[in-house]
PDB file of C-alpha atoms in Angstrom:
ATOM      1  CA  MET A   1     -26.123  -1.223 -40.005  1.00 58.00           C
ATOM      2  CA  THR A   2     -25.450  -0.390 -36.440  1.00 70.00           C
ATOM      3  CA  SER A   3     -23.300   2.434 -35.308  1.00 69.00           C
ATOM      4  CA  PRO A   4     -20.351   1.696 -33.007  1.00 74.00           C
ATOM      5  CA  LYS A   5     -21.098   2.000 -29.308  1.00 72.00           C
ATOM      6  CA  PRO A   6     -19.619   5.019 -27.593  1.00 73.00           C
ATOM      7  CA  LYS A   7     -16.720   4.181 -25.330  1.00 75.00           C
ATOM      8  CA  THR A   8     -17.887   3.812 -21.748  1.00 80.00           C
ATOM      9  CA  ILE A   9     -15.889   5.396 -18.992  1.00 83.00           C
ATOM     10  CA  GLN A  10     -14.546   2.943 -16.432  1.00 87.00           C
ATOM     11  CA  THR A  11     -15.188   4.087 -12.894  1.00 88.00           C
ATOM     12  CA  MET A  12     -14.397   2.712  -9.459  1.00 90.00           C
ATOM     13  CA  LYS A  13     -15.466   3.253  -5.905  1.00 92.00           C
ATOM     14  CA  PRO A  14     -13.334   5.577  -3.777  1.00 93.00           C
ATOM     15  CA  ALA A  15     -12.176   2.620  -1.636  1.00 92.00           C
ATOM     16  CA  THR A  16     -10.817   0.854  -4.721  1.00 93.00           C
ATOM     17  CA  ALA A  17      -9.090   4.009  -5.945  1.00 92.00           C
ATOM     18  CA  ALA A  18      -7.536   4.620  -2.513  1.00 92.00           C
ATOM     19  CA  LYS A  19      -6.254   1.040  -2.445  1.00 90.00           C
ATOM     20  CA  LYS A  20      -4.705   1.459  -5.906  1.00 91.00           C
ATOM     21  CA  LEU A  21      -3.084   4.707  -4.719  1.00 90.00           C
ATOM     22  CA  GLY A  22      -1.723   2.956  -1.613  1.00 88.00           C
ATOM     23  CA  VAL A  23      -3.443   5.183   0.939  1.00 90.00           C
ATOM     24  CA  PRO A  24      -6.178   4.466   3.494  1.00 91.00           C
ATOM     25  CA  LEU A  25      -9.577   5.753   2.382  1.00 91.00           C
ATOM     26  CA  SER A  26     -10.222   7.276   5.810  1.00 90.00           C
ATOM     27  CA  ALA A  27      -7.211   9.585   5.368  1.00 90.00           C
ATOM     28  CA  THR A  28      -8.358  10.985   2.017  1.00 91.00           C
ATOM     29  CA  PRO A  29     -10.315  14.255   1.699  1.00 92.00           C
ATOM     30  CA  ALA A  30     -14.109  14.099   2.048  1.00 92.00           C
ATOM     31  CA  GLU A  31     -14.676  15.049  -1.598  1.00 92.00           C
ATOM     32  CA  PHE A  32     -12.524  12.088  -2.705  1.00 92.00           C
ATOM     33  CA  GLN A  33     -14.440   9.718  -0.393  1.00 92.00           C
ATOM     34  CA  ALA A  34     -17.787  10.921  -1.739  1.00 92.00           C
ATOM     35  CA  SER A  35     -16.982  10.735  -5.455  1.00 90.00           C
ATOM     36  CA  VAL A  36     -16.628   8.031  -8.070  1.00 91.00           C
ATOM     37  CA  VAL A  37     -13.161   7.933  -9.652  1.00 90.00           C
ATOM     38  CA  SER A  38     -12.664   7.269 -13.366  1.00 92.00           C
ATOM     39  CA  ARG A  39      -9.689   5.369 -14.732  1.00 92.00           C
ATOM     40  CA  ASP A  40      -8.406   8.600 -16.323  1.00 91.00           C
ATOM     41  CA  GLU A  41      -8.696  10.455 -13.000  1.00 92.00           C
ATOM     42  CA  LEU A  42      -6.809   7.649 -11.247  1.00 92.00           C
ATOM     43  CA  ASN A  43      -4.040   7.797 -13.846  1.00 92.00           C
ATOM     44  CA  GLU A  44      -3.860  11.572 -13.386  1.00 93.00           C
ATOM     45  CA  LEU A  45      -3.641  11.181  -9.577  1.00 92.00           C
ATOM     46  CA  GLN A  46      -0.822   8.655  -9.998  1.00 92.00           C
ATOM     47  CA  SER A  47       1.172  10.673 -12.517  1.00 93.00           C
ATOM     48  CA  THR A  48       0.771  14.103 -10.907  1.00 93.00           C
ATOM     49  CA  PRO A  49      -0.407  13.629  -7.325  1.00 93.00           C
ATOM     50  CA  PRO A  50      -2.119  16.597  -5.670  1.00 93.00           C
ATOM     51  CA  ALA A  51      -0.676  18.012  -2.445  1.00 93.00           C
ATOM     52  CA  TRP A  52      -2.941  15.915  -0.184  1.00 93.00           C
ATOM     53  CA  LEU A  53      -1.870  12.667  -1.873  1.00 93.00           C
ATOM     54  CA  ALA A  54       1.831  13.558  -1.851  1.00 93.00           C
ATOM     55  CA  ASP A  55       1.551  14.433   1.843  1.00 93.00           C
ATOM     56  CA  LEU A  56      -0.246  11.155   2.620  1.00 92.00           C
ATOM     57  CA  ARG A  57       2.407   9.137   0.791  1.00 90.00           C
ATOM     58  CA  ARG A  58       5.193  11.001   2.569  1.00 91.00           C
ATOM     59  CA  ASN A  59       3.820  11.241   6.128  1.00 92.00           C
ATOM     60  CA  GLY A  60       1.019   8.670   6.323  1.00 86.00           C
ATOM     61  CA  PRO A  61      -1.027   7.188   7.744  1.00 92.00           C
ATOM     62  CA  HIS A  62       0.103   4.219   5.666  1.00 92.00           C
ATOM     63  CA  THR A  63      -1.647   0.974   4.753  1.00 89.00           C
ATOM     64  CA  LYS A  64      -0.491  -2.420   6.042  1.00 91.00           C
ATOM     65  CA  GLN A  65       1.216  -3.124   2.707  1.00 90.00           C
ATOM     66  CA  VAL A  66       3.293   0.048   2.900  1.00 90.00           C
ATOM     67  CA  ILE A  67       4.100  -0.453   6.601  1.00 93.00           C
ATOM     68  CA  ALA A  68       5.240  -4.025   5.947  1.00 93.00           C
ATOM     69  CA  ALA A  69       7.437  -2.896   3.053  1.00 93.00           C
ATOM     70  CA  LYS A  70       9.021  -0.073   5.078  1.00 93.00           C
ATOM     71  CA  LEU A  71       9.729  -2.411   8.014  1.00 94.00           C
ATOM     72  CA  LYS A  72      10.848  -5.266   5.717  1.00 94.00           C
ATOM     73  CA  VAL A  73       8.405  -7.770   7.221  1.00 94.00           C
ATOM     74  CA  SER A  74       5.337  -9.618   5.952  1.00 93.00           C
ATOM     75  CA  ILE A  75       1.812  -8.437   6.621  1.00 93.00           C
ATOM     76  CA  ALA A  76       1.304 -11.541   8.778  1.00 93.00           C
ATOM     77  CA  GLY A  77       4.429 -10.526  10.692  1.00 92.00           C
ATOM     78  CA  LEU A  78       2.873  -7.129  11.383  1.00 93.00           C
ATOM     79  CA  LEU A  79      -0.192  -8.821  12.817  1.00 93.00           C
ATOM     80  CA  ARG A  80       1.933 -11.142  14.956  1.00 92.00           C
ATOM     81  CA  GLY A  81       3.737  -8.030  16.215  1.00 91.00           C
ATOM     82  CA  GLY A  82       0.451  -6.405  17.183  1.00 91.00           C
ATOM     83  CA  ILE A  83       0.293  -3.824  14.379  1.00 91.00           C
ATOM     84  CA  THR A  84      -3.307  -3.871  13.169  1.00 90.00           C
ATOM     85  CA  GLY A  85      -3.993  -0.318  12.035  1.00 89.00           C
ATOM     86  CA  PRO A  86      -2.378   2.384   9.928  1.00 91.00           C
ATOM     87  CA  LEU A  87       0.847   4.019  11.120  1.00 92.00           C
ATOM     88  CA  THR A  88       2.438   7.346  10.240  1.00 93.00           C
ATOM     89  CA  THR A  89       5.965   7.652   8.908  1.00 94.00           C
ATOM     90  CA  ALA A  90       7.104   8.989  12.305  1.00 95.00           C
ATOM     91  CA  GLU A  91       5.647   5.939  14.069  1.00 94.00           C
ATOM     92  CA  ILE A  92       7.339   3.604  11.588  1.00 95.00           C
ATOM     93  CA  ASP A  93      10.673   5.396  12.091  1.00 95.00           C
ATOM     94  CA  ALA A  94      10.252   5.135  15.874  1.00 94.00           C
ATOM     95  CA  LEU A  95       9.609   1.393  15.546  1.00 94.00           C
ATOM     96  CA  LYS A  96      12.749   1.015  13.410  1.00 93.00           C
ATOM     97  CA  ALA A  97      14.808   2.935  15.979  1.00 95.00           C
ATOM     98  CA  GLU A  98      13.397   0.930  18.887  1.00 94.00           C
ATOM     99  CA  ASN A  99      13.851  -2.355  16.971  1.00 92.00           C
ATOM    100  CA  PRO A 100      11.763  -4.543  19.311  1.00 94.00           C
ATOM    101  CA  ALA A 101      12.430  -8.291  19.496  1.00 93.00           C
ATOM    102  CA  TRP A 102       9.345  -9.142  17.430  1.00 94.00           C
ATOM    103  CA  LEU A 103      10.509  -6.846  14.607  1.00 94.00           C
ATOM    104  CA  GLU A 104      13.969  -8.387  14.546  1.00 94.00           C
ATOM    105  CA  ARG A 105      12.458 -11.893  14.492  1.00 94.00           C
ATOM    106  CA  GLU A 106       9.969 -11.039  11.740  1.00 94.00           C
ATOM    107  CA  ARG A 107      12.651  -9.409   9.606  1.00 94.00           C
ATOM    108  CA  SER A 108      14.798 -12.533   9.762  1.00 94.00           C
ATOM    109  CA  LEU A 109      11.786 -14.747   8.960  1.00 93.00           C
ATOM    110  CA  TYR A 110      10.876 -12.500   6.035  1.00 92.00           C
ATOM    111  CA  ALA A 111      14.448 -12.458   4.704  1.00 90.00           C
ATOM    112  CA  GLU A 112      14.626 -16.249   4.954  1.00 91.00           C
ATOM    113  CA  ALA A 113      11.296 -16.666   3.159  1.00 89.00           C
ATOM    114  CA  ARG A 114      12.412 -14.347   0.351  1.00 87.00           C
ATOM    115  CA  LYS A 115      15.707 -16.214   0.019  1.00 86.00           C
ATOM    116  CA  GLU A 116      13.811 -19.521  -0.234  1.00 84.00           C
ATOM    117  CA  ALA A 117      11.454 -18.111  -2.830  1.00 80.00           C
ATOM    118  CA  LEU A 118      14.360 -16.904  -4.963  1.00 78.00           C
ATOM    119  CA  ARG A 119      16.300 -20.137  -4.724  1.00 78.00           C
ATOM    120  CA  PRO A 120      15.796 -22.266  -7.831  1.00 74.00           C
ATOM    121  CA  LYS A 121      13.905 -25.461  -7.258  1.00 64.00           C
ATOM    122  CA  GLN A 122      16.204 -28.470  -7.300  1.00 57.00           C
ATOM    123  CA  ARG A 123      15.126 -31.864  -8.631  1.00 53.00           C
TER     124      ARG A 123
END
């Protein structure tokens, strides 16, 4: 008879963990960037974020996905508007206040695309 195998701990690279947390890896502390993150540690970070993670989520810099969601545009729309890197919350708020022509156009395109996606297909 064989004995049951011990449960292996799932781990991930810091870049994967940062992506799952919704923060850029370059903005995380050095010890986070240098370590391997287990699934349990990731769950702990998500449920009770430490001060550095809460601050990153609140003030940024933010990933393209978060920027696009805050501006209500697609990621492709960000690229068309010239936004290629991370932005802070203050920079996003300034963009919203300025409301450049490209942002207005991309918001309307995004809203139209979402409306089309929600509309039931007719046959």
